[in-house]
Amino acid sequence: MSISNSVESLCKALEDEKIAHEFANNKNNAISGKFEKEKKMRIGAEVERNALRAMRATANVEKNAALGKFNREKEMRIGTEVERDALKVYLRAIRAAVENERVVFLRMNAIVEAKKNALKGRLPLEWIDGYRQTMIDMSVPPRIGIAFPIDIRLFKSNNKSEVFYLLALTFLFVFDLGICFL
């Protein structure tokens, strides 16, 4: 019995060792699996971080594109405002030139009307053409209190063109006085 006990105990010891070895292998496999799982989790976390970085980079690119678009629109608005201001200045200059031409035309028209009326006998012709020349010939500067002789009958007229030419003549008279003072 002793041999048989020792064989049995040896078999039992081998079996226990085999169980212990399997247990150790399972334990090692479990630890390896745990490490593998942790490794996969780390890789997954790294992938997530890379995805977040890519999303941030995409968001930054989109933000920069939006800012670039905004800046281009702002530059276009500024350019449009500059063009609009330049057009306003140009239109003001054109209006001033047209107004100057209109004043010259009205003055010439008033002179023609006055000459027509003077030739018709309503006003002496020298009041229109000769007043300034008379002032120069006499070498007497006109006084401020000089009154422009106006036919009162014209003010009683309902004819608007006659009243207009009287107003134009008054303007010309004042203008000629200004030239005489120069």
PDB file of C-alpha atoms in Angstrom:
ATOM      1  CA  MET A   1       0.000   0.000   0.000  1.00  0.00           C
ATOM      2  CA  SER A   2       2.664   2.194   0.450  1.00  0.00           C
ATOM      3  CA  ILE A   3       3.693   2.063  -3.166  1.00  0.00           C
ATOM      4  CA  SER A   4       0.216   2.370  -4.274  1.00  0.00           C
ATOM      5  CA  ASN A   5      -0.272   5.222  -1.848  1.00  0.00           C
ATOM      6  CA  SER A   6       2.806   6.900  -3.105  1.00  0.00           C
ATOM      7  CA  VAL A   7       1.718   6.400  -6.762  1.00  0.00           C
ATOM      8  CA  GLU A   8      -1.652   7.715  -5.871  1.00  0.00           C
ATOM      9  CA  SER A   9      -0.191  10.610  -4.054  1.00  0.00           C
ATOM     10  CA  LEU A  10       2.180  11.216  -6.950  1.00  0.00           C
ATOM     11  CA  CYS A  11      -0.730  11.124  -9.382  1.00  0.00           C
ATOM     12  CA  LYS A  12      -2.672  13.356  -7.122  1.00  0.00           C
ATOM     13  CA  ALA A  13       0.308  15.707  -6.913  1.00  0.00           C
ATOM     14  CA  LEU A  14       0.641  15.675 -10.722  1.00  0.00           C
ATOM     15  CA  GLU A  15      -3.010  16.315 -11.086  1.00  0.00           C
ATOM     16  CA  ASP A  16      -2.851  19.125  -8.549  1.00  0.00           C
ATOM     17  CA  GLU A  17       0.128  20.543 -10.393  1.00  0.00           C
ATOM     18  CA  LYS A  18      -1.749  20.263 -13.668  1.00  0.00           C
ATOM     19  CA  ILE A  19      -4.698  22.066 -12.103  1.00  0.00           C
ATOM     20  CA  ALA A  20      -2.352  24.639 -10.640  1.00  0.00           C
ATOM     21  CA  HIS A  21      -0.681  25.001 -14.042  1.00  0.00           C
ATOM     22  CA  GLU A  22      -4.055  25.433 -15.776  1.00  0.00           C
ATOM     23  CA  PHE A  23      -5.057  27.880 -13.094  1.00  0.00           C
ATOM     24  CA  ALA A  24      -1.813  29.782 -13.657  1.00  0.00           C
ATOM     25  CA  ASN A  25      -2.386  29.683 -17.426  1.00  0.00           C
ATOM     26  CA  ASN A  26      -5.946  30.884 -16.991  1.00  0.00           C
ATOM     27  CA  LYS A  27      -4.711  33.548 -14.645  1.00  0.00           C
ATOM     28  CA  ASN A  28      -2.040  34.573 -17.175  1.00  0.00           C
ATOM     29  CA  ASN A  29      -4.612  34.486 -19.956  1.00  0.00           C
ATOM     30  CA  ALA A  30      -6.959  36.587 -17.860  1.00  0.00           C
ATOM     31  CA  ILE A  31      -4.186  39.045 -17.147  1.00  0.00           C
ATOM     32  CA  SER A  32      -3.198  39.041 -20.829  1.00  0.00           C
ATOM     33  CA  GLY A  33      -6.845  39.505 -21.772  1.00  0.00           C
ATOM     34  CA  LYS A  34      -7.072  42.326 -19.287  1.00  0.00           C
ATOM     35  CA  PHE A  35      -3.950  43.914 -20.763  1.00  0.00           C
ATOM     36  CA  GLU A  36      -5.296  43.318 -24.247  1.00  0.00           C
ATOM     37  CA  LYS A  37      -8.596  44.891 -23.260  1.00  0.00           C
ATOM     38  CA  GLU A  38      -6.806  47.866 -21.701  1.00  0.00           C
ATOM     39  CA  LYS A  39      -4.646  48.151 -24.815  1.00  0.00           C
ATOM     40  CA  LYS A  40      -7.763  48.136 -26.999  1.00  0.00           C
ATOM     41  CA  MET A  41      -9.358  50.736 -24.715  1.00  0.00           C
ATOM     42  CA  ARG A  42      -6.224  52.911 -24.997  1.00  0.00           C
ATOM     43  CA  ILE A  43      -6.274  52.525 -28.772  1.00  0.00           C
ATOM     44  CA  GLY A  44     -10.005  53.379 -28.778  1.00  0.00           C
ATOM     45  CA  ALA A  45      -9.350  56.447 -26.620  1.00  0.00           C
ATOM     46  CA  GLU A  46      -6.524  57.491 -28.971  1.00  0.00           C
ATOM     47  CA  VAL A  47      -8.851  57.068 -31.954  1.00  0.00           C
ATOM     48  CA  GLU A  48     -11.467  59.198 -30.180  1.00  0.00           C
ATOM     49  CA  ARG A  49      -8.853  61.872 -29.395  1.00  0.00           C
ATOM     50  CA  ASN A  50      -7.732  61.866 -33.025  1.00  0.00           C
ATOM     51  CA  ALA A  51     -11.361  62.139 -34.138  1.00  0.00           C
ATOM     52  CA  LEU A  52     -11.879  65.089 -31.761  1.00  0.00           C
ATOM     53  CA  ARG A  53      -8.706  66.737 -33.082  1.00  0.00           C
ATOM     54  CA  ALA A  54      -9.952  66.245 -36.633  1.00  0.00           C
ATOM     55  CA  MET A  55     -13.340  67.703 -35.679  1.00  0.00           C
ATOM     56  CA  ARG A  56     -11.635  70.698 -34.034  1.00  0.00           C
ATOM     57  CA  ALA A  57      -9.443  71.168 -37.100  1.00  0.00           C
ATOM     58  CA  THR A  58     -12.528  71.003 -39.327  1.00  0.00           C
ATOM     59  CA  ALA A  59     -14.324  73.498 -37.087  1.00  0.00           C
ATOM     60  CA  ASN A  60     -11.283  75.811 -37.226  1.00  0.00           C
ATOM     61  CA  VAL A  61     -11.161  75.538 -41.013  1.00  0.00           C
ATOM     62  CA  GLU A  62     -14.882  76.310 -41.203  1.00  0.00           C
ATOM     63  CA  LYS A  63     -14.459  79.211 -38.780  1.00  0.00           C
ATOM     64  CA  ASN A  64     -11.529  80.583 -40.799  1.00  0.00           C
ATOM     65  CA  ALA A  65     -13.543  80.199 -43.998  1.00  0.00           C
ATOM     66  CA  ALA A  66     -16.470  82.034 -42.406  1.00  0.00           C
ATOM     67  CA  LEU A  67     -14.143  84.783 -41.158  1.00  0.00           C
ATOM     68  CA  GLY A  68     -12.574  85.031 -44.601  1.00  0.00           C
ATOM     69  CA  LYS A  69     -16.017  85.273 -46.173  1.00  0.00           C
ATOM     70  CA  PHE A  70     -17.018  87.879 -43.585  1.00  0.00           C
ATOM     71  CA  ASN A  71     -13.845  89.878 -44.270  1.00  0.00           C
ATOM     72  CA  ARG A  72     -14.440  89.686 -48.030  1.00  0.00           C
ATOM     73  CA  GLU A  73     -18.029  90.843 -47.532  1.00  0.00           C
ATOM     74  CA  LYS A  74     -16.792  93.634 -45.261  1.00  0.00           C
ATOM     75  CA  GLU A  75     -14.225  94.691 -47.877  1.00  0.00           C
ATOM     76  CA  MET A  76     -16.931  94.578 -50.527  1.00  0.00           C
ATOM     77  CA  ARG A  77     -19.212  96.732 -48.351  1.00  0.00           C
ATOM     78  CA  ILE A  78     -16.376  99.195 -47.752  1.00  0.00           C
ATOM     79  CA  GLY A  79     -15.606  99.216 -51.476  1.00  0.00           C
ATOM     80  CA  THR A  80     -19.270  99.788 -52.239  1.00  0.00           C
ATOM     81  CA  GLU A  81     -19.410 102.647 -49.719  1.00  0.00           C
ATOM     82  CA  VAL A  82     -16.290 104.209 -51.249  1.00  0.00           C
ATOM     83  CA  GLU A  83     -17.796 103.872 -54.724  1.00  0.00           C
ATOM     84  CA  ARG A  84     -21.093 105.331 -53.490  1.00  0.00           C
ATOM     85  CA  ASP A  85     -19.277 108.273 -51.865  1.00  0.00           C
ATOM     86  CA  ALA A  86     -17.273 108.829 -55.056  1.00  0.00           C
ATOM     87  CA  LEU A  87     -20.501 108.766 -57.074  1.00  0.00           C
ATOM     88  CA  LYS A  88     -22.080 111.256 -54.666  1.00  0.00           C
ATOM     89  CA  VAL A  89     -19.117 113.610 -55.109  1.00  0.00           C
ATOM     90  CA  TYR A  90     -19.265 113.124 -58.873  1.00  0.00           C
ATOM     91  CA  LEU A  91     -23.020 113.801 -58.917  1.00  0.00           C
ATOM     92  CA  ARG A  92     -22.544 116.908 -56.762  1.00  0.00           C
ATOM     93  CA  ALA A  93     -19.920 118.158 -59.206  1.00  0.00           C
ATOM     94  CA  ILE A  94     -22.236 117.471 -62.146  1.00  0.00           C
ATOM     95  CA  ARG A  95     -25.135 119.207 -60.380  1.00  0.00           C
ATOM     96  CA  ALA A  96     -22.925 122.210 -59.619  1.00  0.00           C
ATOM     97  CA  ALA A  97     -21.784 122.355 -63.244  1.00  0.00           C
ATOM     98  CA  VAL A  98     -25.387 122.090 -64.452  1.00  0.00           C
ATOM     99  CA  GLU A  99     -26.449 124.779 -61.978  1.00  0.00           C
ATOM    100  CA  ASN A 100     -23.632 127.054 -63.178  1.00  0.00           C
ATOM    101  CA  GLU A 101     -24.643 126.461 -66.790  1.00  0.00           C
ATOM    102  CA  ARG A 102     -28.271 127.136 -65.849  1.00  0.00           C
ATOM    103  CA  VAL A 103     -27.317 130.425 -64.189  1.00  0.00           C
ATOM    104  CA  VAL A 104     -25.289 131.442 -67.248  1.00  0.00           C
ATOM    105  CA  PHE A 105     -28.180 130.473 -69.508  1.00  0.00           C
ATOM    106  CA  LEU A 106     -30.683 132.406 -67.370  1.00  0.00           C
ATOM    107  CA  ARG A 107     -28.408 135.430 -67.420  1.00  0.00           C
ATOM    108  CA  MET A 108     -28.021 135.250 -71.187  1.00  0.00           C
ATOM    109  CA  ASN A 109     -31.767 134.690 -71.567  1.00  0.00           C
ATOM    110  CA  ALA A 110     -32.496 137.668 -69.302  1.00  0.00           C
ATOM    111  CA  ILE A 111     -30.147 139.854 -71.343  1.00  0.00           C
ATOM    112  CA  VAL A 112     -31.851 138.784 -74.578  1.00  0.00           C
ATOM    113  CA  GLU A 113     -35.299 139.404 -73.064  1.00  0.00           C
ATOM    114  CA  ALA A 114     -34.193 142.778 -71.735  1.00  0.00           C
ATOM    115  CA  LYS A 115     -32.796 143.758 -75.127  1.00  0.00           C
ATOM    116  CA  LYS A 116     -36.045 142.692 -76.806  1.00  0.00           C
ATOM    117  CA  ASN A 117     -38.073 144.713 -74.334  1.00  0.00           C
ATOM    118  CA  ALA A 118     -35.700 147.656 -74.653  1.00  0.00           C
ATOM    119  CA  LEU A 119     -36.049 147.530 -78.436  1.00  0.00           C
ATOM    120  CA  LYS A 120     -39.846 147.439 -77.985  1.00  0.00           C
ATOM    121  CA  GLY A 121     -39.561 150.635 -75.983  1.00  0.00           C
ATOM    122  CA  ARG A 122     -40.302 149.319 -72.535  1.00  0.00           C
ATOM    123  CA  LEU A 123     -36.833 150.040 -71.093  1.00  0.00           C
ATOM    124  CA  PRO A 124     -34.001 152.208 -72.360  1.00  0.00           C
ATOM    125  CA  LEU A 125     -31.284 150.023 -73.924  1.00  0.00           C
ATOM    126  CA  GLU A 126     -28.508 151.804 -72.029  1.00  0.00           C
ATOM    127  CA  TRP A 127     -29.902 150.456 -68.763  1.00  0.00           C
ATOM    128  CA  ILE A 128     -28.973 146.993 -69.909  1.00  0.00           C
ATOM    129  CA  ASP A 129     -25.749 147.302 -71.904  1.00  0.00           C
ATOM    130  CA  GLY A 130     -24.515 150.742 -71.013  1.00  0.00           C
ATOM    131  CA  TYR A 131     -24.899 150.906 -67.268  1.00  0.00           C
ATOM    132  CA  ARG A 132     -21.607 149.237 -66.496  1.00  0.00           C
ATOM    133  CA  GLN A 133     -19.813 151.036 -69.315  1.00  0.00           C
ATOM    134  CA  THR A 134     -21.242 154.360 -68.094  1.00  0.00           C
ATOM    135  CA  MET A 135     -19.924 153.681 -64.612  1.00  0.00           C
ATOM    136  CA  ILE A 136     -16.495 152.879 -66.041  1.00  0.00           C
ATOM    137  CA  ASP A 137     -16.516 155.926 -68.375  1.00  0.00           C
ATOM    138  CA  MET A 138     -17.479 158.251 -65.569  1.00  0.00           C
ATOM    139  CA  SER A 139     -14.786 156.694 -63.343  1.00  0.00           C
ATOM    140  CA  VAL A 140     -17.218 157.012 -60.496  1.00  0.00           C
ATOM    141  CA  PRO A 141     -17.730 153.948 -58.376  1.00  0.00           C
ATOM    142  CA  PRO A 142     -21.418 153.288 -57.928  1.00  0.00           C
ATOM    143  CA  ARG A 143     -22.809 154.159 -54.562  1.00  0.00           C
ATOM    144  CA  ILE A 144     -24.526 151.575 -52.458  1.00  0.00           C
ATOM    145  CA  GLY A 145     -27.708 153.643 -52.451  1.00  0.00           C
ATOM    146  CA  ILE A 146     -28.103 153.715 -56.240  1.00  0.00           C
ATOM    147  CA  ALA A 147     -31.537 152.470 -57.162  1.00  0.00           C
ATOM    148  CA  PHE A 148     -32.096 150.429 -60.276  1.00  0.00           C
ATOM    149  CA  PRO A 149     -34.746 152.214 -62.385  1.00  0.00           C
ATOM    150  CA  ILE A 150     -37.653 149.843 -62.918  1.00  0.00           C
ATOM    151  CA  ASP A 151     -40.807 150.497 -64.860  1.00  0.00           C
ATOM    152  CA  ILE A 152     -43.543 150.089 -62.238  1.00  0.00           C
ATOM    153  CA  ARG A 153     -46.085 149.149 -64.913  1.00  0.00           C
ATOM    154  CA  LEU A 154     -44.344 145.785 -65.321  1.00  0.00           C
ATOM    155  CA  PHE A 155     -45.092 144.842 -61.731  1.00  0.00           C
ATOM    156  CA  LYS A 156     -48.769 145.450 -62.344  1.00  0.00           C
ATOM    157  CA  SER A 157     -48.634 143.065 -65.288  1.00  0.00           C
ATOM    158  CA  ASN A 158     -49.932 139.536 -64.993  1.00  0.00           C
ATOM    159  CA  ASN A 159     -47.337 138.332 -67.474  1.00  0.00           C
ATOM    160  CA  LYS A 160     -44.954 136.085 -65.554  1.00  0.00           C
ATOM    161  CA  SER A 161     -42.187 136.301 -68.144  1.00  0.00           C
ATOM    162  CA  GLU A 162     -41.991 140.075 -67.695  1.00  0.00           C
ATOM    163  CA  VAL A 163     -41.775 139.736 -63.925  1.00  0.00           C
ATOM    164  CA  PHE A 164     -39.139 137.015 -64.379  1.00  0.00           C
ATOM    165  CA  TYR A 165     -37.008 139.166 -66.638  1.00  0.00           C
ATOM    166  CA  LEU A 166     -37.291 142.043 -64.150  1.00  0.00           C
ATOM    167  CA  LEU A 167     -36.004 139.781 -61.416  1.00  0.00           C
ATOM    168  CA  ALA A 168     -33.235 138.597 -63.741  1.00  0.00           C
ATOM    169  CA  LEU A 169     -32.356 142.216 -64.541  1.00  0.00           C
ATOM    170  CA  THR A 170     -32.212 142.989 -60.835  1.00  0.00           C
ATOM    171  CA  PHE A 171     -29.819 140.067 -60.399  1.00  0.00           C
ATOM    172  CA  LEU A 172     -27.717 141.313 -63.320  1.00  0.00           C
ATOM    173  CA  PHE A 173     -27.688 144.818 -61.905  1.00  0.00           C
ATOM    174  CA  VAL A 174     -26.454 143.595 -58.536  1.00  0.00           C
ATOM    175  CA  PHE A 175     -23.924 141.362 -60.317  1.00  0.00           C
ATOM    176  CA  ASP A 176     -22.708 144.329 -62.410  1.00  0.00           C
ATOM    177  CA  LEU A 177     -22.416 146.435 -59.260  1.00  0.00           C
ATOM    178  CA  GLY A 178     -20.229 143.739 -57.802  1.00  0.00           C
ATOM    179  CA  ILE A 179     -18.007 143.795 -60.889  1.00  0.00           C
ATOM    180  CA  CYS A 180     -17.757 147.590 -60.723  1.00  0.00           C
ATOM    181  CA  PHE A 181     -16.473 147.341 -57.170  1.00  0.00           C
ATOM    182  CA  LEU A 182     -13.679 145.006 -58.267  1.00  0.00           C
TER     183      LEU A 182
END
